[in-house]
Amino acid sequence: MFIRTSAAISPQPTFGNLTPNAPVEYVGDKLSCIEPNYNTLLDPKLIRRMSRIIKMGSASALNALQEANLENPDAIIVGTAYGCMEDTEIFLRKMIQNQEELLTPTAFIQSTHNTVGAQIALICKCHQYNNTFVQNGFSFETALLDGILMLRDGEAKQLLVGGVDEIIPASHAILHRFGLYKS
């Protein structure tokens, strides 16, 4: 059992290079990811309908699969503490504004926690095991544990395991008010 490759989109220039030469220095407590050119990995028609977090998760996954020379993993396992926060906020706003009427199914579908894993499976045409763990701060670790158990039990040989989360302005303000960020 070993890790063949990894990929990350982060506030540092890590995409395609997990050991950046020149780290970016930030002032303040809110960092933004350095996003890649998604057109090199994702179909432009799909990109139009994807939120930022779905693009980041899908691009990272596809990059890792390409680096591993793997088209279709035996399983896709994702961990997320908060899910697609921006999409959830949009869905809830529309629900309030429209008084719970005339809501599009797309807004709801993209607000669910398993959207990133599902989108990766659709892109890869993976009809195998696909699971998303929502365990607050232990989501990624739980996804890794599930992957380890699948490998150990012989249920799968090649897995895609990942973690994805985003902080939107509203949640950042709340967490900042609770004193969870260093000043």
PDB file of C-alpha atoms in Angstrom:
ATOM      1  CA  MET A   1       0.000   0.000   0.000  1.00  0.00           C
ATOM      2  CA  PHE A   2       1.495   3.334  -1.055  1.00  0.00           C
ATOM      3  CA  ILE A   3       0.586   6.810  -2.286  1.00  0.00           C
ATOM      4  CA  ARG A   4       1.285   7.172  -6.002  1.00  0.00           C
ATOM      5  CA  THR A   5       0.724  10.921  -6.290  1.00  0.00           C
ATOM      6  CA  SER A   6      -0.950  13.915  -4.713  1.00  0.00           C
ATOM      7  CA  ALA A   7      -2.392  17.227  -5.849  1.00  0.00           C
ATOM      8  CA  ALA A   8      -3.454  20.379  -4.034  1.00  0.00           C
ATOM      9  CA  ILE A   9      -4.922  23.772  -4.803  1.00  0.00           C
ATOM     10  CA  SER A  10      -3.986  25.994  -1.888  1.00  0.00           C
ATOM     11  CA  PRO A  11      -2.951  29.551  -0.958  1.00  0.00           C
ATOM     12  CA  GLN A  12       0.575  28.550  -1.986  1.00  0.00           C
ATOM     13  CA  PRO A  13       1.657  27.741  -5.584  1.00  0.00           C
ATOM     14  CA  THR A  14       1.249  24.000  -4.973  1.00  0.00           C
ATOM     15  CA  PHE A  15      -0.816  22.878  -7.963  1.00  0.00           C
ATOM     16  CA  GLY A  16       1.444  20.717 -10.110  1.00  0.00           C
ATOM     17  CA  ASN A  17       4.286  21.374  -7.654  1.00  0.00           C
ATOM     18  CA  LEU A  18       3.783  20.373  -4.028  1.00  0.00           C
ATOM     19  CA  THR A  19       7.077  21.945  -2.985  1.00  0.00           C
ATOM     20  CA  PRO A  20       6.844  25.564  -4.152  1.00  0.00           C
ATOM     21  CA  ASN A  21      10.132  27.413  -4.620  1.00  0.00           C
ATOM     22  CA  ALA A  22       8.874  30.836  -3.561  1.00  0.00           C
ATOM     23  CA  PRO A  23       6.161  30.723  -0.887  1.00  0.00           C
ATOM     24  CA  VAL A  24       3.563  33.482  -1.005  1.00  0.00           C
ATOM     25  CA  GLU A  25       3.393  35.556   2.169  1.00  0.00           C
ATOM     26  CA  TYR A  26       0.033  36.806   3.389  1.00  0.00           C
ATOM     27  CA  VAL A  27      -1.003  39.539   5.782  1.00  0.00           C
ATOM     28  CA  GLY A  28      -4.231  38.994   7.674  1.00  0.00           C
ATOM     29  CA  ASP A  29      -6.198  35.919   8.571  1.00  0.00           C
ATOM     30  CA  LYS A  30      -7.987  35.186   5.287  1.00  0.00           C
ATOM     31  CA  LEU A  31      -6.061  33.342   2.598  1.00  0.00           C
ATOM     32  CA  SER A  32      -7.260  32.713  -0.953  1.00  0.00           C
ATOM     33  CA  CYS A  33      -6.292  29.752  -3.088  1.00  0.00           C
ATOM     34  CA  ILE A  34      -4.130  30.226  -6.153  1.00  0.00           C
ATOM     35  CA  GLU A  35      -6.362  28.663  -8.769  1.00  0.00           C
ATOM     36  CA  PRO A  36      -4.986  26.991 -11.890  1.00  0.00           C
ATOM     37  CA  ASN A  37      -6.184  27.380 -15.460  1.00  0.00           C
ATOM     38  CA  TYR A  38      -9.111  24.968 -15.290  1.00  0.00           C
ATOM     39  CA  ASN A  39      -9.396  24.772 -19.092  1.00  0.00           C
ATOM     40  CA  THR A  40      -6.347  22.506 -19.177  1.00  0.00           C
ATOM     41  CA  LEU A  41      -8.121  19.837 -17.093  1.00  0.00           C
ATOM     42  CA  LEU A  42     -11.868  20.363 -17.339  1.00  0.00           C
ATOM     43  CA  ASP A  43     -14.305  20.673 -20.218  1.00  0.00           C
ATOM     44  CA  PRO A  44     -15.109  24.405 -20.605  1.00  0.00           C
ATOM     45  CA  LYS A  45     -18.830  23.557 -20.887  1.00  0.00           C
ATOM     46  CA  LEU A  46     -18.677  21.904 -17.461  1.00  0.00           C
ATOM     47  CA  ILE A  47     -16.680  24.748 -15.920  1.00  0.00           C
ATOM     48  CA  ARG A  48     -19.502  27.219 -16.601  1.00  0.00           C
ATOM     49  CA  ARG A  49     -21.853  25.291 -14.317  1.00  0.00           C
ATOM     50  CA  MET A  50     -19.361  24.534 -11.550  1.00  0.00           C
ATOM     51  CA  SER A  51     -18.889  26.582  -8.435  1.00  0.00           C
ATOM     52  CA  ARG A  52     -15.390  27.432  -7.286  1.00  0.00           C
ATOM     53  CA  ILE A  53     -15.112  24.540  -4.801  1.00  0.00           C
ATOM     54  CA  ILE A  54     -16.363  21.988  -7.331  1.00  0.00           C
ATOM     55  CA  LYS A  55     -13.812  23.237  -9.886  1.00  0.00           C
ATOM     56  CA  MET A  56     -10.993  23.052  -7.347  1.00  0.00           C
ATOM     57  CA  GLY A  57     -11.913  19.559  -6.148  1.00  0.00           C
ATOM     58  CA  SER A  58     -12.433  18.217  -9.663  1.00  0.00           C
ATOM     59  CA  ALA A  59      -9.229  19.768 -11.032  1.00  0.00           C
ATOM     60  CA  SER A  60      -7.147  18.442  -8.133  1.00  0.00           C
ATOM     61  CA  ALA A  61      -8.629  14.978  -8.547  1.00  0.00           C
ATOM     62  CA  LEU A  62      -8.074  14.905 -12.299  1.00  0.00           C
ATOM     63  CA  ASN A  63      -4.516  16.174 -11.876  1.00  0.00           C
ATOM     64  CA  ALA A  64      -3.766  13.415  -9.354  1.00  0.00           C
ATOM     65  CA  LEU A  65      -5.314  10.781 -11.629  1.00  0.00           C
ATOM     66  CA  GLN A  66      -3.281  12.007 -14.614  1.00  0.00           C
ATOM     67  CA  GLU A  67      -0.056  11.985 -12.578  1.00  0.00           C
ATOM     68  CA  ALA A  68      -0.838   8.407 -11.481  1.00  0.00           C
ATOM     69  CA  ASN A  69      -1.700   7.348 -15.066  1.00  0.00           C
ATOM     70  CA  LEU A  70      -5.086   6.220 -13.802  1.00  0.00           C
ATOM     71  CA  GLU A  71      -8.306   6.907 -15.707  1.00  0.00           C
ATOM     72  CA  ASN A  72     -10.858   5.230 -13.485  1.00  0.00           C
ATOM     73  CA  PRO A  73     -10.174   4.506  -9.796  1.00  0.00           C
ATOM     74  CA  ASP A  74     -11.768   1.587  -7.963  1.00  0.00           C
ATOM     75  CA  ALA A  75     -13.230   4.072  -5.482  1.00  0.00           C
ATOM     76  CA  ILE A  76     -13.612   7.809  -4.928  1.00  0.00           C
ATOM     77  CA  ILE A  77     -13.576   8.852  -1.278  1.00  0.00           C
ATOM     78  CA  VAL A  78     -13.888  12.495  -0.210  1.00  0.00           C
ATOM     79  CA  GLY A  79     -13.802  14.154   3.185  1.00  0.00           C
ATOM     80  CA  THR A  80     -15.344  17.566   3.868  1.00  0.00           C
ATOM     81  CA  ALA A  81     -16.150  19.422   7.065  1.00  0.00           C
ATOM     82  CA  TYR A  82     -18.431  22.045   5.541  1.00  0.00           C
ATOM     83  CA  GLY A  83     -19.255  20.879   2.020  1.00  0.00           C
ATOM     84  CA  CYS A  84     -20.022  23.400  -0.691  1.00  0.00           C
ATOM     85  CA  MET A  85     -20.617  26.422   1.554  1.00  0.00           C
ATOM     86  CA  GLU A  86     -20.985  28.983  -1.234  1.00  0.00           C
ATOM     87  CA  ASP A  87     -23.550  26.825  -3.044  1.00  0.00           C
ATOM     88  CA  THR A  88     -25.412  26.179   0.210  1.00  0.00           C
ATOM     89  CA  GLU A  89     -25.540  29.914   0.938  1.00  0.00           C
ATOM     90  CA  ILE A  90     -26.882  30.625  -2.576  1.00  0.00           C
ATOM     91  CA  PHE A  91     -29.515  27.891  -2.246  1.00  0.00           C
ATOM     92  CA  LEU A  92     -30.692  29.115   1.172  1.00  0.00           C
ATOM     93  CA  ARG A  93     -30.813  32.742  -0.006  1.00  0.00           C
ATOM     94  CA  LYS A  94     -32.937  31.778  -3.015  1.00  0.00           C
ATOM     95  CA  MET A  95     -35.196  29.687  -0.810  1.00  0.00           C
ATOM     96  CA  ILE A  96     -35.828  32.685   1.463  1.00  0.00           C
ATOM     97  CA  GLN A  97     -36.171  35.202  -1.391  1.00  0.00           C
ATOM     98  CA  ASN A  98     -38.562  32.968  -3.353  1.00  0.00           C
ATOM     99  CA  GLN A  99     -40.506  31.966  -0.239  1.00  0.00           C
ATOM    100  CA  GLU A 100     -39.633  28.296  -0.832  1.00  0.00           C
ATOM    101  CA  GLU A 101     -41.100  28.317  -4.349  1.00  0.00           C
ATOM    102  CA  LEU A 102     -39.611  28.163  -7.855  1.00  0.00           C
ATOM    103  CA  LEU A 103     -36.293  26.702  -6.728  1.00  0.00           C
ATOM    104  CA  THR A 104     -34.122  25.049  -9.355  1.00  0.00           C
ATOM    105  CA  PRO A 105     -32.970  21.498  -8.653  1.00  0.00           C
ATOM    106  CA  THR A 106     -29.421  22.458  -9.695  1.00  0.00           C
ATOM    107  CA  ALA A 107     -29.102  24.896  -6.792  1.00  0.00           C
ATOM    108  CA  PHE A 108     -30.040  22.146  -4.330  1.00  0.00           C
ATOM    109  CA  ILE A 109     -27.875  19.453  -5.940  1.00  0.00           C
ATOM    110  CA  GLN A 110     -24.784  21.667  -5.889  1.00  0.00           C
ATOM    111  CA  SER A 111     -25.340  22.525  -2.224  1.00  0.00           C
ATOM    112  CA  THR A 112     -25.033  18.944  -0.958  1.00  0.00           C
ATOM    113  CA  HIS A 113     -21.863  17.659   0.679  1.00  0.00           C
ATOM    114  CA  ASN A 114     -21.294  14.845  -1.820  1.00  0.00           C
ATOM    115  CA  THR A 115     -21.323  17.104  -4.907  1.00  0.00           C
ATOM    116  CA  VAL A 116     -17.542  17.138  -5.387  1.00  0.00           C
ATOM    117  CA  GLY A 117     -17.185  13.349  -5.233  1.00  0.00           C
ATOM    118  CA  ALA A 118     -20.182  12.921  -7.515  1.00  0.00           C
ATOM    119  CA  GLN A 119     -18.806  15.400 -10.064  1.00  0.00           C
ATOM    120  CA  ILE A 120     -15.443  13.617 -10.116  1.00  0.00           C
ATOM    121  CA  ALA A 121     -17.220  10.298 -10.695  1.00  0.00           C
ATOM    122  CA  LEU A 122     -19.266  11.776 -13.555  1.00  0.00           C
ATOM    123  CA  ILE A 123     -16.170  13.192 -15.241  1.00  0.00           C
ATOM    124  CA  CYS A 124     -14.224   9.919 -14.859  1.00  0.00           C
ATOM    125  CA  LYS A 125     -17.253   7.772 -15.681  1.00  0.00           C
ATOM    126  CA  CYS A 126     -16.555   5.928 -12.445  1.00  0.00           C
ATOM    127  CA  HIS A 127     -19.460   3.691 -11.417  1.00  0.00           C
ATOM    128  CA  GLN A 128     -17.606   2.197  -8.464  1.00  0.00           C
ATOM    129  CA  TYR A 129     -17.703   2.967  -4.747  1.00  0.00           C
ATOM    130  CA  ASN A 130     -18.160   6.701  -4.103  1.00  0.00           C
ATOM    131  CA  ASN A 131     -18.471   8.025  -0.569  1.00  0.00           C
ATOM    132  CA  THR A 132     -18.209  11.406   1.120  1.00  0.00           C
ATOM    133  CA  PHE A 133     -17.426  11.703   4.826  1.00  0.00           C
ATOM    134  CA  VAL A 134     -18.634  14.690   6.825  1.00  0.00           C
ATOM    135  CA  GLN A 135     -16.920  14.491  10.206  1.00  0.00           C
ATOM    136  CA  ASN A 136     -16.066  18.131  10.983  1.00  0.00           C
ATOM    137  CA  GLY A 137     -12.309  18.379  11.567  1.00  0.00           C
ATOM    138  CA  PHE A 138     -11.771  14.650  10.994  1.00  0.00           C
ATOM    139  CA  SER A 139     -13.354  14.347   7.553  1.00  0.00           C
ATOM    140  CA  PHE A 140     -10.162  13.841   5.554  1.00  0.00           C
ATOM    141  CA  GLU A 141      -8.752  11.443   8.140  1.00  0.00           C
ATOM    142  CA  THR A 142     -11.980   9.424   8.035  1.00  0.00           C
ATOM    143  CA  ALA A 143     -11.809   9.291   4.227  1.00  0.00           C
ATOM    144  CA  LEU A 144      -8.199   8.065   4.475  1.00  0.00           C
ATOM    145  CA  LEU A 145      -9.195   5.440   7.028  1.00  0.00           C
ATOM    146  CA  ASP A 146     -11.981   4.194   4.745  1.00  0.00           C
ATOM    147  CA  GLY A 147      -9.483   3.960   1.883  1.00  0.00           C
ATOM    148  CA  ILE A 148      -6.967   2.074   4.027  1.00  0.00           C
ATOM    149  CA  LEU A 149      -9.657  -0.397   5.110  1.00  0.00           C
ATOM    150  CA  MET A 150     -10.759  -0.939   1.499  1.00  0.00           C
ATOM    151  CA  LEU A 151      -7.174  -1.646   0.437  1.00  0.00           C
ATOM    152  CA  ARG A 152      -6.487  -3.899   3.418  1.00  0.00           C
ATOM    153  CA  ASP A 153      -9.695  -5.879   2.868  1.00  0.00           C
ATOM    154  CA  GLY A 154      -8.962  -6.270  -0.851  1.00  0.00           C
ATOM    155  CA  GLU A 155     -12.107  -4.391  -1.902  1.00  0.00           C
ATOM    156  CA  ALA A 156     -10.096  -2.033  -4.120  1.00  0.00           C
ATOM    157  CA  LYS A 157      -6.581  -1.680  -5.519  1.00  0.00           C
ATOM    158  CA  GLN A 158      -6.429   1.932  -6.702  1.00  0.00           C
ATOM    159  CA  LEU A 159      -8.273   4.691  -4.879  1.00  0.00           C
ATOM    160  CA  LEU A 160      -8.749   8.412  -5.215  1.00  0.00           C
ATOM    161  CA  VAL A 161      -8.959   9.913  -1.722  1.00  0.00           C
ATOM    162  CA  GLY A 162      -9.291  13.644  -1.147  1.00  0.00           C
ATOM    163  CA  GLY A 163     -10.419  16.423   1.097  1.00  0.00           C
ATOM    164  CA  VAL A 164     -12.155  19.631   0.070  1.00  0.00           C
ATOM    165  CA  ASP A 165     -13.458  22.619   2.017  1.00  0.00           C
ATOM    166  CA  GLU A 166     -14.006  26.311   1.538  1.00  0.00           C
ATOM    167  CA  ILE A 167     -14.528  29.286   3.788  1.00  0.00           C
ATOM    168  CA  ILE A 168     -16.936  31.916   2.501  1.00  0.00           C
ATOM    169  CA  PRO A 169     -17.092  35.496   3.834  1.00  0.00           C
ATOM    170  CA  ALA A 170     -20.096  34.753   6.081  1.00  0.00           C
ATOM    171  CA  SER A 171     -18.509  31.707   7.733  1.00  0.00           C
ATOM    172  CA  HIS A 172     -15.141  33.479   7.998  1.00  0.00           C
ATOM    173  CA  ALA A 173     -16.789  36.373   9.850  1.00  0.00           C
ATOM    174  CA  ILE A 174     -18.517  33.986  12.273  1.00  0.00           C
ATOM    175  CA  LEU A 175     -15.371  31.952  12.942  1.00  0.00           C
ATOM    176  CA  HIS A 176     -13.346  35.155  13.352  1.00  0.00           C
ATOM    177  CA  ARG A 177     -15.872  36.465  15.869  1.00  0.00           C
ATOM    178  CA  PHE A 178     -15.469  33.236  17.863  1.00  0.00           C
ATOM    179  CA  GLY A 179     -11.729  33.902  18.021  1.00  0.00           C
ATOM    180  CA  LEU A 180     -10.729  30.883  15.952  1.00  0.00           C
ATOM    181  CA  TYR A 181      -8.258  32.794  13.775  1.00  0.00           C
ATOM    182  CA  LYS A 182      -4.900  34.135  14.825  1.00  0.00           C
ATOM    183  CA  SER A 183      -4.665  37.921  14.584  1.00  0.00           C
TER     184      SER A 183
END
